[in-house]
Coordinates of C-alpha atoms in Angstrom, one line a residue:
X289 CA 0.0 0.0 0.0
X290 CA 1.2 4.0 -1.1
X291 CA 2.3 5.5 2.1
X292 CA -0.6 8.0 1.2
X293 CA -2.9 5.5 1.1
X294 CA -2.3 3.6 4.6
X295 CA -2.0 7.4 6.1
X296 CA -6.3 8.0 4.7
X297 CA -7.1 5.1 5.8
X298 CA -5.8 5.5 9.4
X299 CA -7.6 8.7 9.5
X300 CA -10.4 7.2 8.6
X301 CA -10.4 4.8 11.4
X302 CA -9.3 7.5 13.9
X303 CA -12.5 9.5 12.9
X304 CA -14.6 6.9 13.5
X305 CA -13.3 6.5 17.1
X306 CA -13.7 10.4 17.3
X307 CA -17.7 10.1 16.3
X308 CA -18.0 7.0 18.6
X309 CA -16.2 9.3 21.6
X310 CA -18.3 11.8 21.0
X311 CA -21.6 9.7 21.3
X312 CA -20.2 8.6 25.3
X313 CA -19.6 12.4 25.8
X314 CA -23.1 13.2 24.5
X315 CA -24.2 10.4 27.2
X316 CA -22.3 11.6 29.8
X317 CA -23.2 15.1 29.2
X318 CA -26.6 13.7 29.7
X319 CA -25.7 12.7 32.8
X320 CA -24.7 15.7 34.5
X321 CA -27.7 17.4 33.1
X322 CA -31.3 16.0 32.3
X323 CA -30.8 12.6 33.1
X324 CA -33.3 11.0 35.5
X325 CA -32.0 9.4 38.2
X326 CA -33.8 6.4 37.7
X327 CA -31.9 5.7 34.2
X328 CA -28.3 4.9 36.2
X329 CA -28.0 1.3 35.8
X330 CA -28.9 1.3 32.2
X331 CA -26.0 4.7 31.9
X332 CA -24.1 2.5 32.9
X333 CA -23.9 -0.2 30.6
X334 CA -24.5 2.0 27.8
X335 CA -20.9 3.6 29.0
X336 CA -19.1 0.2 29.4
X337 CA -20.8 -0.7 25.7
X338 CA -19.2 2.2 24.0
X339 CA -15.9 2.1 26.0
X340 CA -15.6 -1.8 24.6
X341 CA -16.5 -0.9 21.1
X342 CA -13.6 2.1 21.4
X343 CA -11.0 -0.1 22.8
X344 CA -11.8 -2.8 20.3
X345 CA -11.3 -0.2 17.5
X346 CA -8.5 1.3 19.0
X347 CA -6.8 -1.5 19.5
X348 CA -7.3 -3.1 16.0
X349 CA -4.4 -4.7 14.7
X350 CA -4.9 -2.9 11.7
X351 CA -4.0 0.1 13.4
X352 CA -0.4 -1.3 14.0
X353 CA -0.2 -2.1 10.4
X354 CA -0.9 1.0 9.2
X355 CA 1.4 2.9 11.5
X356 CA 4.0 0.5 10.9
X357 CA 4.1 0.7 6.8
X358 CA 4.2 5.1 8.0
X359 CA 6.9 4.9 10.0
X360 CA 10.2 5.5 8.0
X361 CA 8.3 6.5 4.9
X362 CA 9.2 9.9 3.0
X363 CA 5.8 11.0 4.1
X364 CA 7.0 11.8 8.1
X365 CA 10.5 13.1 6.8
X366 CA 9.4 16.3 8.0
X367 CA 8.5 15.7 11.8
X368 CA 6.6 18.7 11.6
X369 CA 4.2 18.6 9.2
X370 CA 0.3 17.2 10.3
X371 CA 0.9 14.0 8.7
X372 CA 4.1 13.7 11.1
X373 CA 2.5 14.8 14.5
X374 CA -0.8 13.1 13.8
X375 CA 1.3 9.7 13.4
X376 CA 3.3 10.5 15.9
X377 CA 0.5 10.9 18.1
X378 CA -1.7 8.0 17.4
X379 CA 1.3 5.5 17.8
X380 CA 1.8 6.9 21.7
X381 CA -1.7 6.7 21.9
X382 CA -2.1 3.1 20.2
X383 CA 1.0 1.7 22.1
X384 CA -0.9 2.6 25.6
X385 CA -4.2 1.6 24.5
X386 CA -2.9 -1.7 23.8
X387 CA -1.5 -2.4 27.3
X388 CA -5.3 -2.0 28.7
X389 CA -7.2 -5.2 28.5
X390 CA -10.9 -4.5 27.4
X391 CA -12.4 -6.0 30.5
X392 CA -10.6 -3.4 32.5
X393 CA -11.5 0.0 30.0
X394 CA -15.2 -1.6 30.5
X395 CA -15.3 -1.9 34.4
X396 CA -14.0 1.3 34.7
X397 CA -17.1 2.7 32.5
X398 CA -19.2 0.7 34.3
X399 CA -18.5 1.7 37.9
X400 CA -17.5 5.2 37.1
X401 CA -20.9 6.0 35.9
X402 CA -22.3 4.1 38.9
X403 CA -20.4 5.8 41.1
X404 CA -20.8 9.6 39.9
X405 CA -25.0 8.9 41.4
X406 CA -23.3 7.2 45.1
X407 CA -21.1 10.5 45.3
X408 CA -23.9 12.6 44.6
X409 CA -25.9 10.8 47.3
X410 CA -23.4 10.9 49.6
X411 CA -22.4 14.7 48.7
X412 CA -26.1 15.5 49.8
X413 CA -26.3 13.7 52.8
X414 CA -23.1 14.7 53.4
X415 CA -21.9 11.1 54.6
X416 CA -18.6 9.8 53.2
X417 CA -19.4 6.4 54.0
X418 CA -21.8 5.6 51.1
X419 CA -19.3 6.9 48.9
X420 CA -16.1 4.5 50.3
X421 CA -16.9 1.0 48.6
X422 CA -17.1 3.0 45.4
X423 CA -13.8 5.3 46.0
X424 CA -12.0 1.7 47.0
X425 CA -13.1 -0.2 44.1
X426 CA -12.4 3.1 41.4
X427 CA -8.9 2.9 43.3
X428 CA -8.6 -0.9 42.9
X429 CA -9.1 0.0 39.2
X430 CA -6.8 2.7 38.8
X431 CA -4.1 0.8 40.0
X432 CA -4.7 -2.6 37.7
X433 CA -4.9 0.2 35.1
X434 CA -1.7 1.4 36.0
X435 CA 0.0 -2.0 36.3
X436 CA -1.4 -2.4 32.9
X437 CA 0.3 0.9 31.0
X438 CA 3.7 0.6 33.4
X439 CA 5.3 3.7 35.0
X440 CA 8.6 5.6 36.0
X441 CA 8.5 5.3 39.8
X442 CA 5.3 5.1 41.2
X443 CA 1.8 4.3 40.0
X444 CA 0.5 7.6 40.3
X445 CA 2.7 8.2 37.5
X446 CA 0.8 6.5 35.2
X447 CA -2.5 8.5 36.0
X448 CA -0.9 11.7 35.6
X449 CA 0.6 10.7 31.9
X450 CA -2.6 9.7 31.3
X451 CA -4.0 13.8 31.8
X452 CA -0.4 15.7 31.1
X453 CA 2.1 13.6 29.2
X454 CA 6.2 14.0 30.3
X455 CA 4.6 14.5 33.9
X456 CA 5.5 12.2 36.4
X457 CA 5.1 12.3 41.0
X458 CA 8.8 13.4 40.7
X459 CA 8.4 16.9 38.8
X460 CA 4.5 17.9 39.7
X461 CA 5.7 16.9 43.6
X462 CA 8.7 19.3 43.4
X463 CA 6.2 22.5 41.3
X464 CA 4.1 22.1 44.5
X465 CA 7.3 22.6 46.6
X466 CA 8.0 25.4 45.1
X467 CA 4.4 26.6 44.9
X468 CA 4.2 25.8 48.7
X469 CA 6.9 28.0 50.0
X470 CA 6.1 31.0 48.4
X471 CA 2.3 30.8 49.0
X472 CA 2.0 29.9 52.6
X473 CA 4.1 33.2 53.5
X474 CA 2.1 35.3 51.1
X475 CA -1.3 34.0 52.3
X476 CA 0.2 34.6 56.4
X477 CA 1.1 38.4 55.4
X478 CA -2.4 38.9 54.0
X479 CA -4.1 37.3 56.9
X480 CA -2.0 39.9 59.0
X481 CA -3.6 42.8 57.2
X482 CA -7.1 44.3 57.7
X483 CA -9.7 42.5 55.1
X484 CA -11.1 44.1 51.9
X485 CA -14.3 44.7 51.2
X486 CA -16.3 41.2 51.8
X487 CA -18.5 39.7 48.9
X488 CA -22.2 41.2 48.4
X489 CA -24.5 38.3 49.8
X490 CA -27.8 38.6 47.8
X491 CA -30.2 37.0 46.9
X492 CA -28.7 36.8 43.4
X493 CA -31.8 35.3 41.3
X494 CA -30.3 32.2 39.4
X495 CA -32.2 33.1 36.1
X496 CA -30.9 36.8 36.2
X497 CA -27.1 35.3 37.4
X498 CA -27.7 32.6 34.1
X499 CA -28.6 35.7 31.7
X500 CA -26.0 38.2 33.0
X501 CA -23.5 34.7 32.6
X502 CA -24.4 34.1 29.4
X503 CA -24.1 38.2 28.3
X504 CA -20.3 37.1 29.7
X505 CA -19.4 34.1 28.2
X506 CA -20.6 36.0 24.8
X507 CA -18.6 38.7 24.9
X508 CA -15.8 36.9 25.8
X509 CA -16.2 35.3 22.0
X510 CA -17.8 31.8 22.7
X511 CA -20.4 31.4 19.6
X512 CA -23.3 30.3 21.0
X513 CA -24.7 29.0 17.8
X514 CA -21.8 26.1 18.1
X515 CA -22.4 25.5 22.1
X516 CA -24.8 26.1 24.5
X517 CA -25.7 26.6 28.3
X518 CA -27.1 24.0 30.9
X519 CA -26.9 23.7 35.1
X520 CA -26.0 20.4 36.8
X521 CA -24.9 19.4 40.1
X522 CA -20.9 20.1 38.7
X523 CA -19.5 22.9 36.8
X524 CA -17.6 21.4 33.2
X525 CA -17.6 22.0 29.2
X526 CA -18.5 19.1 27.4
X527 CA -16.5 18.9 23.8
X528 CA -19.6 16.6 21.9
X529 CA -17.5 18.0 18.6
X530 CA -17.2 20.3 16.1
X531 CA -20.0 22.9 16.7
X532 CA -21.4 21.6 19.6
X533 CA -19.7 22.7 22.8
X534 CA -22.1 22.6 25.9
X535 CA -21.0 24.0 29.4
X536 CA -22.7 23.2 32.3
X537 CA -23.1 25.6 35.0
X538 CA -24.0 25.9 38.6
X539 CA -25.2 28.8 40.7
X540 CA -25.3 30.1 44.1
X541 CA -28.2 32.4 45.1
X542 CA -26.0 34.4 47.6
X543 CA -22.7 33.9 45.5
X544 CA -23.0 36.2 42.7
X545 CA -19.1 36.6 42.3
X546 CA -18.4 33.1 42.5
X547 CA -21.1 32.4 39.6
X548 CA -19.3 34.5 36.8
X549 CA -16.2 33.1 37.5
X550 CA -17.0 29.9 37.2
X551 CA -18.5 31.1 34.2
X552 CA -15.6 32.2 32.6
X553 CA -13.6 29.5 34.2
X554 CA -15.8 27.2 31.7
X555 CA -15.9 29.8 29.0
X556 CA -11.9 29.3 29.0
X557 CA -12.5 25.5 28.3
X558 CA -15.2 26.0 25.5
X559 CA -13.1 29.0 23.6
X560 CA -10.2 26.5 23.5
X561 CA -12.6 23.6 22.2
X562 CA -14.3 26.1 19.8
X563 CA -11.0 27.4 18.6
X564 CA -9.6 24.1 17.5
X565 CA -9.4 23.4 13.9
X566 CA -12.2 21.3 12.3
X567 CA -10.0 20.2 9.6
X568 CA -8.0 18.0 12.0
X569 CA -10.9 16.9 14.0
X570 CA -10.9 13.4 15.3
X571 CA -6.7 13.7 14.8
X572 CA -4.2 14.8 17.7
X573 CA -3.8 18.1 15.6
X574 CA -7.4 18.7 16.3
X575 CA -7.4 18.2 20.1
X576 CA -6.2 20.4 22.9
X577 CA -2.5 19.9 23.9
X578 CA -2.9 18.6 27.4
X579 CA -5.1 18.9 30.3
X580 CA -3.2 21.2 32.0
X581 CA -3.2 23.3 28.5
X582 CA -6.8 23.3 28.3
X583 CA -6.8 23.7 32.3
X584 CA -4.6 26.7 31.6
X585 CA -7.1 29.0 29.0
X586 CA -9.9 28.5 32.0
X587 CA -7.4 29.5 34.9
X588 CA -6.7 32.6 32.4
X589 CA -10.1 33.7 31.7
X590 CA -11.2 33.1 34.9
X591 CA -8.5 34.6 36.9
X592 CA -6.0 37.0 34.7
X593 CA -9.4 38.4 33.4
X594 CA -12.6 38.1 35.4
X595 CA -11.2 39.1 38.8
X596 CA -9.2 42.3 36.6
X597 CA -10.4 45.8 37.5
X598 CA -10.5 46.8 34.1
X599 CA -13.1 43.7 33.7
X600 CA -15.5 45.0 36.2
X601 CA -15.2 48.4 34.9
X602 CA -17.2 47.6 32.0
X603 CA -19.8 44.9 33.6
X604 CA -20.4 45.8 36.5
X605 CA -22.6 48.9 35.8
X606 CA -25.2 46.1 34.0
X607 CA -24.6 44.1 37.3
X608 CA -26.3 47.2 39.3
X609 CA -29.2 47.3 37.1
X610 CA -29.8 43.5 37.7
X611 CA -29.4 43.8 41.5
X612 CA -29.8 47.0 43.4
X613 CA -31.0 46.0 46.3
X614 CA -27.8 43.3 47.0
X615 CA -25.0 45.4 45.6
X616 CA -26.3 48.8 47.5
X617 CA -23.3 49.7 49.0
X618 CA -21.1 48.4 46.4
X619 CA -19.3 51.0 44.3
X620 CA -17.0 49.9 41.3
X621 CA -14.2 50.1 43.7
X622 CA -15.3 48.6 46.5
X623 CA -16.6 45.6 44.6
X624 CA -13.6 44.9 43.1
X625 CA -11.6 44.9 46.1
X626 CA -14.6 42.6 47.5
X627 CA -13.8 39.9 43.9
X628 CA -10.6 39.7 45.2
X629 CA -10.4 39.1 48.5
X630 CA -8.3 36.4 50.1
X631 CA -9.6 34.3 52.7
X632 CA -8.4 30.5 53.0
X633 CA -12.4 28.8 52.4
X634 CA -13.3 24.8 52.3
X635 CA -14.5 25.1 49.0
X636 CA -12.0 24.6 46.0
X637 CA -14.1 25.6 43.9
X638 CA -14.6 29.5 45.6
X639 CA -11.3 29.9 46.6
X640 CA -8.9 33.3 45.8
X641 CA -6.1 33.0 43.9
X642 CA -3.6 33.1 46.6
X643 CA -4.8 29.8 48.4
X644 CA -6.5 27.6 45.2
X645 CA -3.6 25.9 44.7
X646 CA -3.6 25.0 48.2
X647 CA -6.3 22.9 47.2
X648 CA -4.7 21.3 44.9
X649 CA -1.9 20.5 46.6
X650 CA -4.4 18.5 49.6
X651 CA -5.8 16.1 46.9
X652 CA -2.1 15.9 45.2
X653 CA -1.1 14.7 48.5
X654 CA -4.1 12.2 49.2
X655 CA -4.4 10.7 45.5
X656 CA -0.7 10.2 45.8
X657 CA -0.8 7.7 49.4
X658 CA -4.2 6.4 48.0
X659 CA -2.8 5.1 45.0
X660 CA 0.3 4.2 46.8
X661 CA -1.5 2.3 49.3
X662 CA -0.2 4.6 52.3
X663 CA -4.1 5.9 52.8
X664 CA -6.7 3.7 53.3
X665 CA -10.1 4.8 51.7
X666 CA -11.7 4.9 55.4
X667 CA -9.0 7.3 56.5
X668 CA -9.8 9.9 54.0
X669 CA -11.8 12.2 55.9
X670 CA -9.2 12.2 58.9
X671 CA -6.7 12.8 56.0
X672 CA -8.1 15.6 54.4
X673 CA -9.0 17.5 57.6
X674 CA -6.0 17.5 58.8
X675 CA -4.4 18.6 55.5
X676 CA -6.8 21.4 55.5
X677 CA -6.3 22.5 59.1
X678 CA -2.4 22.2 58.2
X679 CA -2.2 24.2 54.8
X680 CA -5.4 26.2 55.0
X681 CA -6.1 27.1 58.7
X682 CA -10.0 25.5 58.3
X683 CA -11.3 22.5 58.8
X684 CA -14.4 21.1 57.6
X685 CA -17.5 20.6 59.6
X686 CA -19.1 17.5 57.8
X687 CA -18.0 15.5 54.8
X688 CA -20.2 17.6 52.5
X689 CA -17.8 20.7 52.7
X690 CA -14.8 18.6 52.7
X691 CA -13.7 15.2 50.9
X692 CA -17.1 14.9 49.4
X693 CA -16.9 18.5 47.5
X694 CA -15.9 17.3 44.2
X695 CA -16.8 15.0 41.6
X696 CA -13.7 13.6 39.9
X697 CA -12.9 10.8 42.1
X698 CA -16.5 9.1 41.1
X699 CA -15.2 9.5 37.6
X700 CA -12.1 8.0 38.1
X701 CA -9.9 11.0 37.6
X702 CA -7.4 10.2 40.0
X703 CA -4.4 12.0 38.8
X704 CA -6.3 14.8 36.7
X705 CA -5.9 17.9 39.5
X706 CA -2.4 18.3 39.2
X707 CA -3.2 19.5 36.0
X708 CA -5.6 22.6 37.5
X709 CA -2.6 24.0 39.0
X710 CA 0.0 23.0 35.9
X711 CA -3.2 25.6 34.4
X712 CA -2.5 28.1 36.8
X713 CA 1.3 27.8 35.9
X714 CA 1.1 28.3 32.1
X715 CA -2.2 30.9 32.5
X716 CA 0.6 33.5 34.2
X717 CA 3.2 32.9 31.9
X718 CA 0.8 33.0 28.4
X719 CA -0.9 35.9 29.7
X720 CA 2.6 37.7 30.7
X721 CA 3.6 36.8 26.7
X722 CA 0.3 38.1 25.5
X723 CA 0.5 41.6 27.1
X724 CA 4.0 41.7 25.9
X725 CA 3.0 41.2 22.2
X726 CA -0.8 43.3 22.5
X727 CA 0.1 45.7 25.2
X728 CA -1.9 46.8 28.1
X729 CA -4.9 44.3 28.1
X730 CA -6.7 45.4 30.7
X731 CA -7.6 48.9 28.7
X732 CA -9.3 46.8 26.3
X733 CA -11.3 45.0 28.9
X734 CA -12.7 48.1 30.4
X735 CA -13.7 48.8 26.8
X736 CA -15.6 45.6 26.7
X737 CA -13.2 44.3 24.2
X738 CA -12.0 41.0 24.4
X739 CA -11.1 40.0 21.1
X740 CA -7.3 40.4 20.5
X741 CA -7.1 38.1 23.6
X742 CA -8.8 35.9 22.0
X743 CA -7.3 36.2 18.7
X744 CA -3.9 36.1 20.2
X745 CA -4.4 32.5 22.1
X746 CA -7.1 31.3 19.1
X747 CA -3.2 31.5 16.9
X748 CA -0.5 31.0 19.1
X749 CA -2.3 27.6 21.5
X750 CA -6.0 26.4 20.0
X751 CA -4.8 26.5 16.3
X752 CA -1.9 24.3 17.3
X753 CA -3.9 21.8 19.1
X754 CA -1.9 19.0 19.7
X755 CA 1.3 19.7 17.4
X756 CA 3.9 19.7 20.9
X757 CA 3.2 18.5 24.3
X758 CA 2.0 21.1 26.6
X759 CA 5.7 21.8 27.9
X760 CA 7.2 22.4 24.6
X761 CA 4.0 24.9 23.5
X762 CA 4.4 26.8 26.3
X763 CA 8.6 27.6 25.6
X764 CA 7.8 28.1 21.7
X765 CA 5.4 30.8 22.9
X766 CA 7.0 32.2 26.1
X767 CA 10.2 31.3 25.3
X768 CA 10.7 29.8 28.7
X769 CA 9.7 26.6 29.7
X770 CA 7.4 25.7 32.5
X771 CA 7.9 28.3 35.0
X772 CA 6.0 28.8 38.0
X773 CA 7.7 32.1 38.6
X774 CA 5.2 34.6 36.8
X775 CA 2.6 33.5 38.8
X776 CA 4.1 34.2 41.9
X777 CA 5.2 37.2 41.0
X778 CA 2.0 38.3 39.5
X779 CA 0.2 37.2 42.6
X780 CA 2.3 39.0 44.8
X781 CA 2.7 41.9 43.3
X782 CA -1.3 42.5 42.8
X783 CA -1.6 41.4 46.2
X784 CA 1.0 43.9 48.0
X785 CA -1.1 46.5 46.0
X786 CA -4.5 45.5 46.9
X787 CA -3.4 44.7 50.7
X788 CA -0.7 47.5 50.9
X789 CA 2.5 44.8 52.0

């Protein structure tokens, strides 16, 4: 067979998988939406059905065959070029798909969907218990599933490929280090100094919240005739595919602030997904670079921009027609001072810039023993208390407000928060680059224009999709490789501003 030849075909096949992914995200979307309750069991199965039928295709000798008559030909003498990266790509991809047996990709579909309706239960009964016999067997999974792919040191390892390829325990454990010593002190001065204004408590209607959100998320430049809006139980962007973006949202009736931006945290996820270019779709040149990439665009939108004065300057006199009677009291000034205060709070999810990573750095440290087999399921409570009271100052009162808070362990992403704070990392460093290149920014978002921001990551990271790992796009942007040093700088010098250090 031409070179040419096996190349179409591969692509072919790789679309197919892409459509056949995109049905299980359409179900899982479902899920997290409109789904009744009652329809979990057959979810379920429907999951562990489609997860077979991708690992049987994925897996498909063929595949091999096809890469195999590629490799060496004149077609990937360039290693550049899409036909290059997109082989390059699919044989990592293949070569780790192969090492999972299909029984194991189903059970994980199985009990993940399963167990994304126990944690919810438990969440609102705020009772761990119900949730442990799903958390053990998701981490009895994990770890067959890392036996399965192999790893550097530890299985954690594995997992954390899996979301941010080149990472490994070693480097992400020594970024929190780092990460760790310059935050604590930070977050100690502030608690020192007199607090800012404190956030406006409501009532927030949800409906005016979800308009004044969506008002947001459009000026920011997601097209709403290729996505759309829905609430569920956890904030996320579901990629279904090209043209069809759909972000879930939640909202707090007393938590205006924390509503828009999670907004535009999700808004950052859905520009990158909308950005990518439908030409390559169902190819690694049509998907995002990482997790931690795609992780980075909704730490930038959400932080670098929607907690900027200049942001606020332009919204917020809508934001006073929508609510006078909770925001009286609440000049411009005031209320930024009030989006940006930093207090250490149980909730990862409404945390300041200064402490999220904290967060982080709690479940780093418990998915880590878990998977290592130094914590024992039952234990995770205790655990997670005490890592709170010791990096945080608070401690949870019930389950509900701490271990039970997010969703990821029910669906058996165990190793995918490292990659919220690997976000955080390249967010400072591409937004640095950007203002370097565009100038003041922050003048064009009190103009209500967001565009060359847009434009400016739309070429230089969604364009690229998945042409370098994460590390490498962020040094042929930056120049610099990963560098957790403009976001410490950034966040202290804001904050020596804002709290007068």
């Amino acid at each position: 067979m031409r070179p040419q030849a096996a190349y179409d075909e591969l692509i072919r096949r790789v679309r197919e998988e892409a459509l056949l992914t995109s049905c299980e995200a359409l179900l899982e979307w479902d899920e997290e939406t409109y789904m009744p309750s009652g329809g979990v069991q057959n979810r379920s199965e429907q999951l562990a059905l489609l997860a077979g039928l991708l690992h049987e295709r994925g897996t498909d000798p063929r595949i091999g065959d096809l890469l195999e008559e590629l490799e060496g030909s004149a077609l990937l003498k360039d290693p550049t070029t899409p036909v290059s990266v997109n082989v390059r790509e699919l044989r990592r991809d293949y070569d780790r798909y192969l090492r999972l047996p299909r029984r194991l990709v189903e059970e994980v579909a199985r009990t993940t969907a399963l167990a994304q309706t126990a944690w919810a239960e438990a969440r609102s009964a705020s009772r761990f218990e119900g949730f442990r016999p799903w958390l053990d067997k998701i981490i009895a999974l994990k770890r067959d599933e890392a036996e399965c792919v192999g790893y550097p040191g530890e299985p954690y390892d594995a997992l954390i490929e899996d979301h941010e390829p080149g990472m490994d325990s070693r480097i992400v454990g020594r970024l929190f280090d780092a990460l760790r010593q310059s935050l604590l002190p930070l977050a100690a001065q502030i608690a020192d100094r007199p607090a800012l204004a404190p956030a406006p408590r409501g009532p927030f209607p949800v409906e005016q919240q979800r308009s004044f959100g969506e008002t947001v998320a459009i000026a920011a430049g997601f097209d709403r005739r290729r996505g759309r809006f829905d609430l569920g139980i956890h904030p996320c962007c579901s990629a279904i595919g090209p043209g069809d973006c759909r972000l879930v949202l939640r909202f707090d009736p007393n938590d205006f602030v924390g509503g828009v931006l999670t907004i535009l945290h999700e808004v950052g996820h859905g520009l990158y997904e909308q950005g990518l270019d439908p030409e390559y779709y169902g190819t690694p040149l049509g998907e995002t670079a990482s997790v931690g990439m795609d992780e980075a665009q909704a730490r930038l939108w959400e932080n670098r921009v929607g907690r900027s004065p200049g942001f606020w300057r332009y919204f917020y006199p809508r934001c006073r027609e929508l609510f006078p009677d909770a925001l009286r009291g609440y000049g411009l000034d005031r209320f930024v001072l009030a989006v940006n205060q930093v207090k250490p709070t149980l909730i990862r999810v409404n945390a300041d810039e200064v402490t999220y990573n904290l967060h982080i750095l709690v479940r780093f440290e418990l998915e880590r023993a878990l998977m290592s087999g130094d914590l024992k399921s039952a234990d995770v409570p205790e655990a997670w208390n005490a890592a709170y009271r010791r990096y945080l100052g608070v401690v949870p009162a019930n389950d509900r407000e701490g271990c039970l808070q997010d969703g990821h362990w029910a669906d058996g992403l165990i190793g995918y928060f490292p990659t919220y704070t690997l976000g955080d990392v390249f967010a400072a460093q591409l937004f640095a680059q950007a203002e370097s290149e565009l100038g003041h920014l922050e003048s064009q978002f009190a103009r209500g224009e967001f565009a060359e921001l847009a434009g400016w990551l739309g070429r230089r990271i969604y364009r690229e999709g998945g042409r370098y790992p994460a590390a490498r796009l962020i040094e042929s942007v930056t120049g610099s490789p990963p560098n957790h040093q403009p976001l410490v700088e950034a966040l202290r010098s804001k904050y020596a501003r804002l709290y007068r250090l």
